[in-house]
Coordinates of C-alpha atoms and ligand atoms in Angstrom, one line a residue:
X295 CA 72.9 95.7 92.5
X296 CA 75.1 93.8 90.2
X297 CA 77.0 93.7 87.0
X298 CA 77.9 91.7 83.9
X299 CA 81.8 92.0 83.5
X300 CA 83.3 90.7 80.8
X301 CA 87.3 90.2 81.0
X302 CA 89.3 90.5 77.9
X303 CA 93.0 89.0 77.9
X304 CA 91.7 86.6 80.2
X305 CA 94.4 83.8 79.6
X306 CA 97.1 86.3 80.0
X307 CA 99.1 87.6 83.0
X308 CA 97.4 90.9 83.8
X309 CA 93.9 89.2 82.9
X310 CA 94.3 86.2 85.4
X311 CA 95.4 88.9 87.7
X312 CA 92.0 90.7 87.0
X313 CA 89.8 87.8 88.0
X314 CA 91.6 87.1 91.3
X315 CA 91.2 90.8 92.1
X316 CA 87.6 90.6 91.2
X317 CA 87.0 87.1 93.4
X318 CA 89.4 88.7 96.2
X319 CA 87.4 92.2 96.3
X320 CA 83.9 90.4 96.0
X321 CA 83.2 92.7 92.9
X322 CA 79.3 92.5 92.3
X323 CA 79.5 90.5 89.3
X324 CA 76.1 88.8 87.9
X325 CA 77.9 87.2 84.9
X326 CA 81.2 87.0 83.8
X327 CA 82.3 86.5 80.4
X328 CA 86.3 85.2 80.0
X329 CA 87.8 86.5 76.3
X330 CA 91.1 85.6 74.7
X331 CA 92.2 85.2 71.0
X332 CA 91.0 82.3 68.8
X333 CA 94.1 80.3 69.9
X334 CA 92.5 79.9 73.6
X335 CA 88.7 79.7 73.0
X336 CA 87.4 76.8 74.4
X337 CA 90.3 76.4 77.3
X338 CA 89.2 77.0 80.6
X339 CA 90.1 79.4 83.3
X340 CA 89.4 79.3 87.1
X341 CA 87.2 82.3 88.9
X342 CA 87.7 81.8 92.9
X343 CA 88.3 78.1 93.9
X344 CA 84.5 76.5 92.6
X345 CA 84.0 78.2 89.0
X346 CA 85.7 77.5 86.2
X347 CA 85.0 79.4 83.0
X348 CA 85.3 78.4 79.2
X349 CA 87.3 81.0 77.3
X350 CA 85.4 82.8 74.3
X351 CA 86.6 84.4 71.4
X352 CA 86.9 88.2 71.3
X353 CA 86.6 88.5 67.5
X354 CA 83.1 86.9 67.6
X355 CA 82.0 87.8 71.1
X356 CA 78.4 90.6 70.9
X357 CA 79.0 93.3 74.0
X358 CA 75.3 94.1 73.5
X359 CA 74.0 93.9 77.2
X360 CA 77.5 93.7 79.0
X361 CA 78.0 96.7 81.6
X362 CA 82.0 96.2 82.4
X363 CA 84.7 95.5 79.7
X364 CA 88.1 95.0 81.5
X365 CA 90.3 95.0 78.4
X366 CA 94.0 93.7 78.5
X367 CA 94.7 91.9 75.0
X368 CA 97.5 94.4 73.9
X369 CA 96.9 97.8 72.3
X370 CA 96.3 96.6 68.6
X371 CA 93.7 94.3 69.7
X372 CA 91.8 97.4 72.0
X373 CA 92.1 99.6 69.2
X374 CA 89.5 97.3 67.3
X375 CA 87.7 95.8 70.0
X376 CA 87.5 98.7 72.8
X377 CA 85.5 101.1 70.7
X378 CA 83.2 98.2 69.3
X379 CA 82.7 97.3 72.9
X380 CA 82.2 100.7 73.7
X381 CA 79.7 101.3 70.6
X382 CA 77.2 98.4 72.0
X383 CA 77.1 100.4 75.4
X384 CA 79.7 98.4 77.4
X385 CA 82.5 100.8 79.8
X386 CA 85.7 99.5 78.9
X387 CA 88.5 100.1 81.4
X388 CA 91.5 99.3 79.0
X389 CA 94.9 98.5 80.4
X390 CA 96.8 98.8 77.1
X391 CA 98.6 102.3 75.9
X392 CA 96.1 102.5 73.0
X393 CA 94.0 105.2 74.2
X394 CA 95.8 106.6 77.0
X395 CA 96.8 110.0 75.8
X396 CA 93.6 110.4 73.9
X397 CA 92.2 114.2 75.2
X398 CA 88.5 112.5 75.9
X399 CA 89.7 109.2 77.4
X400 CA 90.0 109.8 81.3
X401 CA 93.4 108.3 82.6
X402 CA 92.8 107.3 86.1
X403 CA 94.5 106.5 89.2
X404 CA 91.5 106.2 91.6
X405 CA 93.9 107.5 94.8
X406 CA 95.0 110.3 92.6
X407 CA 92.6 111.7 90.0
X408 CA 88.7 110.1 90.4
X409 CA 87.1 113.2 89.3
X410 CA 88.8 112.7 85.8
X411 CA 86.3 109.9 85.6
X412 CA 83.2 112.5 85.1
X413 CA 85.0 113.3 81.9
X414 CA 83.9 110.1 79.9
X415 CA 83.0 110.8 76.6
X416 CA 83.3 107.7 74.6
X417 CA 82.8 104.8 77.0
X418 CA 86.8 104.0 77.4
X419 CA 88.7 104.9 80.5
X420 CA 92.4 104.3 80.2
X421 CA 94.6 102.4 82.7
X422 CA 98.0 104.2 83.1
X423 CA 100.9 102.1 82.7
X424 CA 102.3 99.9 85.7
X425 CA 105.2 102.5 86.1
X426 CA 103.3 105.6 86.0
X427 CA 100.4 104.3 88.3
X428 CA 102.6 103.3 91.4
X429 CA 104.6 106.9 90.8
X430 CA 101.9 109.1 90.9
X431 CA 100.4 107.1 94.0
X432 CA 103.4 107.9 96.1
X433 CA 103.7 111.7 94.5
X434 CA 100.2 112.9 94.8
X435 CA 100.2 113.5 98.7
X436 CA 103.8 115.4 97.9
X437 CA 102.4 117.5 95.6
X438 CA 99.3 118.4 97.1
X439 CA 101.7 119.7 100.1
X440 CA 105.0 120.9 98.6
X441 CA 104.5 121.3 94.8
X442 CA 106.4 119.4 92.9
X443 CA 109.1 120.9 90.3
X444 CA 111.0 118.0 89.0
X445 CA 111.4 114.5 89.4
X446 CA 114.1 112.3 88.1
X447 CA 113.3 108.7 88.2
X448 CA 114.8 105.1 87.7
X449 CA 112.8 101.9 87.3
X450 CA 113.7 98.5 88.2
X451 CA 111.0 96.6 86.5
X452 CA 110.0 92.7 86.8
X453 CA 109.5 90.6 83.5
X454 CA 105.9 90.0 84.1
X455 CA 105.5 93.9 82.4
X456 CA 106.2 92.0 79.3
X457 CA 103.2 89.6 80.1
X458 CA 103.4 85.5 80.4
X459 CA 106.0 85.3 77.8
X460 CA 108.5 87.6 79.4
X461 CA 108.1 85.5 82.7
X462 CA 108.7 82.1 80.6
X463 CA 111.9 83.6 79.1
X464 CA 113.2 84.5 82.7
X465 CA 112.3 81.1 83.9
X466 CA 113.8 79.1 81.0
X467 CA 117.2 81.4 80.7
X468 CA 117.6 80.8 84.2
X469 CA 117.5 77.5 84.4
X470 CA 119.5 76.7 81.0
X471 CA 122.2 78.4 82.8
X472 CA 122.7 76.2 85.2
X473 CA 123.2 73.4 82.6
X474 CA 125.4 76.0 80.3
X475 CA 123.1 76.1 77.6
X476 CA 123.2 79.2 75.7
X477 CA 119.9 81.6 76.7
X478 CA 118.8 83.2 73.4
X479 CA 117.0 86.3 73.8
X480 CA 113.4 86.4 72.2
X481 CA 111.5 88.6 73.9
X482 CA 113.7 90.7 75.6
X483 CA 116.6 92.4 73.5
X484 CA 119.4 90.9 75.4
X485 CA 119.7 88.0 78.0
X486 CA 117.6 89.0 80.9
X487 CA 118.9 86.4 83.5
X488 CA 121.1 87.2 85.6
X489 CA 121.6 90.6 83.9
X490 CA 119.6 94.2 83.8
X491 CA 118.3 95.7 80.4
X492 CA 118.1 99.6 79.8
X493 CA 115.6 99.5 77.3
X494 CA 111.8 98.8 77.5
X495 CA 109.3 99.6 74.5
X496 CA 110.6 101.0 71.4
X497 CA 113.4 103.8 70.7
X498 CA 112.1 107.2 70.3
X499 CA 113.5 110.0 68.1
X500 CA 115.3 111.7 71.0
X501 CA 116.9 108.3 72.3
X502 CA 114.5 107.7 75.2
X503 CA 112.6 104.9 75.5
X504 CA 108.8 104.6 74.9
X505 CA 108.2 103.4 78.4
X506 CA 110.5 106.5 79.5
X507 CA 107.9 108.8 77.3
X508 CA 104.5 107.4 79.1
X509 CA 106.3 108.0 82.6
X510 CA 106.3 111.5 81.5
X511 CA 103.3 112.0 79.4
X512 CA 101.3 110.3 81.6
X513 CA 102.1 111.6 84.9
X514 CA 101.4 115.1 83.7
X515 CA 98.4 114.2 82.4
X516 CA 97.1 112.5 85.8
X517 CA 99.0 114.9 88.1
X518 CA 100.1 118.0 86.8
X519 CA 101.2 119.3 83.3
X520 CA 104.0 121.5 84.7
X521 CA 106.1 118.9 86.2
X522 CA 109.3 118.2 84.8
X523 CA 109.9 114.5 84.4
X524 CA 113.0 112.6 83.2
X525 CA 113.0 108.6 83.6
X526 CA 115.5 105.9 82.7
X527 CA 113.4 102.5 82.9
X528 CA 115.2 99.1 83.1
X529 CA 113.9 95.4 82.9
X530 CA 115.8 93.6 85.8
X531 CA 115.4 89.6 86.5
X532 CA 112.4 89.5 89.0
X533 CA 109.5 87.8 88.2
X534 CA 107.0 90.5 89.9
X535 CA 106.8 93.8 91.3
X536 CA 108.5 97.3 89.9
X537 CA 110.6 99.3 92.0
X538 CA 111.6 102.8 91.3
X539 CA 113.9 105.0 92.8
X540 CA 112.6 108.5 93.1
X541 CA 114.3 111.8 93.4
X542 CA 111.8 114.8 93.7
X543 CA 112.7 118.6 93.8
X544 CA 110.0 120.7 95.4
X545 CA 109.0 124.4 95.3
X546 CA 108.1 124.5 99.0
X547 CA 110.3 123.5 102.1
X548 CA 110.1 120.1 103.0
X549 CA 111.2 117.8 106.0
X550 CA 111.6 113.8 105.7
X551 CA 109.2 114.0 108.8
X552 CA 106.4 116.1 107.2
X553 CA 106.8 113.8 104.0
X554 CA 106.6 110.7 105.8
X555 CA 103.5 112.2 107.5
X556 CA 101.8 112.9 104.3
X557 CA 102.7 109.4 102.9
X558 CA 101.3 107.7 105.9
X559 CA 97.7 109.4 105.5
X560 CA 97.9 108.9 101.7
X561 CA 95.5 106.2 100.5
X562 CA 97.1 103.2 98.7
X563 CA 100.5 104.1 100.4
X564 CA 102.2 102.2 102.9
X565 CA 105.5 103.8 104.5
X566 CA 108.0 100.6 105.5
X567 CA 111.1 102.5 105.9
X568 CA 113.1 101.4 109.1
X569 CA 117.0 102.5 108.4
X570 CA 118.5 99.2 109.2
X571 CA 119.2 96.0 107.7
X572 CA 116.1 94.7 105.9
X573 CA 114.2 97.5 107.1
X574 CA 112.8 98.8 103.2
X575 CA 110.3 96.7 101.0
X576 CA 111.5 94.6 97.6
X577 CA 109.8 93.8 94.7
X578 CA 109.7 89.8 96.5
X579 CA 108.1 91.4 99.7
X580 CA 105.2 93.2 97.7
X581 CA 103.8 90.3 95.3
X582 CA 100.0 89.8 95.7
X583 CA 99.6 93.1 97.9
X584 CA 97.5 96.0 96.8
X585 CA 100.0 98.8 98.4
X586 CA 102.5 101.2 96.7
X587 CA 105.0 100.7 99.3
X588 CA 107.6 103.9 100.3
X589 CA 110.9 103.3 101.9
X590 CA 114.6 104.7 102.1
X591 CA 113.1 107.9 102.5
X592 CA 115.8 110.8 102.8
X593 CA 116.6 114.1 102.0
X594 CA 118.2 114.5 98.7
X595 CA 121.1 117.5 99.8
X596 CA 121.9 118.3 95.9
X597 CA 118.8 120.6 95.3
X598 CA 117.5 123.4 97.8
X599 CA 114.0 121.1 98.6
X600 CA 114.9 117.7 97.8
X601 CA 113.9 114.1 98.8
X602 CA 114.9 110.9 98.0
X603 CA 112.6 107.5 98.0
X604 CA 112.5 104.0 97.1
X605 CA 108.9 103.0 95.5
X606 CA 107.7 99.4 95.4
X607 CA 104.7 97.8 93.8
X608 CA 103.1 94.9 92.6
X609 CA 102.8 95.6 88.6
X610 CA 100.1 93.0 87.9
X611 CA 98.1 94.3 90.6
X612 CA 98.3 98.0 91.5
X613 CA 100.0 98.4 88.3
X614 CA 97.2 96.9 86.3
X615 CA 94.4 94.7 87.4
X616 CA 93.9 96.3 91.0
X617 CA 93.9 99.6 89.5
X618 CA 91.2 99.1 86.8
X619 CA 88.8 97.1 89.3
X620 CA 89.1 100.1 91.7
X621 CA 88.1 102.3 88.5
X622 CA 84.9 100.0 88.1
X623 CA 84.2 100.3 92.0
X624 CA 84.7 104.0 91.5
X625 CA 82.3 104.7 88.3
X626 CA 79.9 102.4 90.9
X627 CA 80.4 104.7 93.7
X628 CA 79.7 107.7 91.4
X629 CA 76.5 106.1 90.1
X630 CA 77.9 106.1 86.6
X631 CA 76.9 102.5 86.2
X632 CA 73.8 102.4 88.1
X633 CA 71.8 103.0 85.4
X634 CA 72.5 99.6 83.5
X635 CA 72.7 97.1 86.3
X636 CA 70.0 94.7 87.5
Ligands
NAP852 N1 101.7 92.9 82.8 C1 101.9 94.2 83.2 O1 102.7 94.6 84.3 C2 101.2 95.2 82.6 C3 100.3 96.7 83.5 C4 100.0 96.9 82.8 C5 99.4 97.1 81.5 N2 99.6 96.0 80.7 C6 99.4 96.0 79.3 O2 97.9 94.5 79.6 C7 98.4 94.3 78.2 C8 98.4 92.8 78.3 O3 99.6 92.5 79.1 P1 99.7 91.1 79.9 O4 100.8 91.1 80.6 O5 98.7 90.3 80.4 O6 100.1 90.4 78.5 P2 100.2 88.7 78.3 O7 100.4 87.9 79.5 O8 101.1 88.1 76.8 O9 98.4 88.2 77.7 C9 97.7 88.7 77.0 C10 96.5 88.5 76.7 O10 95.7 89.2 75.3 C11 95.0 88.0 74.7 N3 95.2 88.4 73.4 C12 96.2 88.5 72.2 N4 96.2 88.9 71.1 C13 94.7 88.7 71.2 C14 93.5 88.7 70.3 N5 94.1 89.2 68.9 N6 92.5 89.0 70.3 C15 92.0 88.8 71.7 N7 92.7 88.2 72.6 C16 94.3 88.3 72.4 C17 96.1 86.7 75.3 O11 94.8 85.6 74.9 P3 95.8 84.2 73.9 O12 96.1 83.5 75.3 O13 94.5 83.8 73.3 O14 97.0 84.5 73.5 C18 96.0 86.7 76.5 O15 94.7 86.5 77.1 C19 99.4 95.0 77.1 O16 98.9 95.7 76.4 C20 100.7 95.4 78.3 O17 100.8 96.7 78.0 C21 100.5 95.1 81.4

């Protein structure tokens, strides 16, 4: 069985990774449409080494007869076109923040809550925020065994989380710094080259940022509404790969050895923790990889049952494209797309 797949936002950082992921995983594609704004309609993107596709304008695209829409055109654009696609019978898997917290939209990480897909009502499924995805993949096996009470997380997020323009800004500011050219911030609020910015997305009334708020509410929706979480989200001058320093407090006793064993068995997790020079994963190491890596696992002696860990993953891959494609694969495995395909 194969499917007609539309990739929306195909010229962007996530969209390009989406095409790469579909190809690498041999997703059963019968026909592929690549869509973006009128600005890039008519340009070409490649799918694998042999196929070059012409970008079509989302505004005029008819979704009737298309099985799956993998969306990453930004929240305001998804708000208009995802419901239009769903009404035409195309199942939308949306990477933007637009629908994540709507009660009738499943928010899914296949290793964590695949059962939520059964609650699909509006033909839209939401992909969580990139920082949330890698955190819940690592927390899930620990929550199942030791029950999490509280999480304190600080993120170190790469510029690709702000799309292709974020990557261009780090590149141009880095180059400019070598010729003493003043680096004017445009995408980010301050200079990102050789700097760290404790501000991602807009400020909320309580002084937190929306990125921090997303990590809290999305984790509760996916994993457990009773978990207490506080996040500090920081943009760092790294092109791809988000890192997170996470402190977790549990209800039940936990040893490092037990936690390591639970993480080793967990789907999507790779433990690399050698307690020696270089014996941990950094963002550069995880680029192009599917796993969520856990390193620096150790006891947090400041609480009764606590652990600290360092969690790293490719934000464009597990944080976006891979998770979306895995949702599509899970829909197929659960028979939710079977009726419509050829
Ligand atoms: N980057 C990440 O790590 C990440 C992770 C999870 C979720 N997301 C979310 O995914 C979305 C896209 O992120 P990105 O990083 O891929 O951004 P990006 O690199 O800036 O790409 C944006 C894409 O959306 C398209 N687009 C913009 N306006 C459009 C319109 N009016 N109609 C149709 N297409 C339009 C762009 O097409 P043009 O070439 O025509 O402009 C481009 O293909 C955002 O909502 C982001 O929050 C990103």
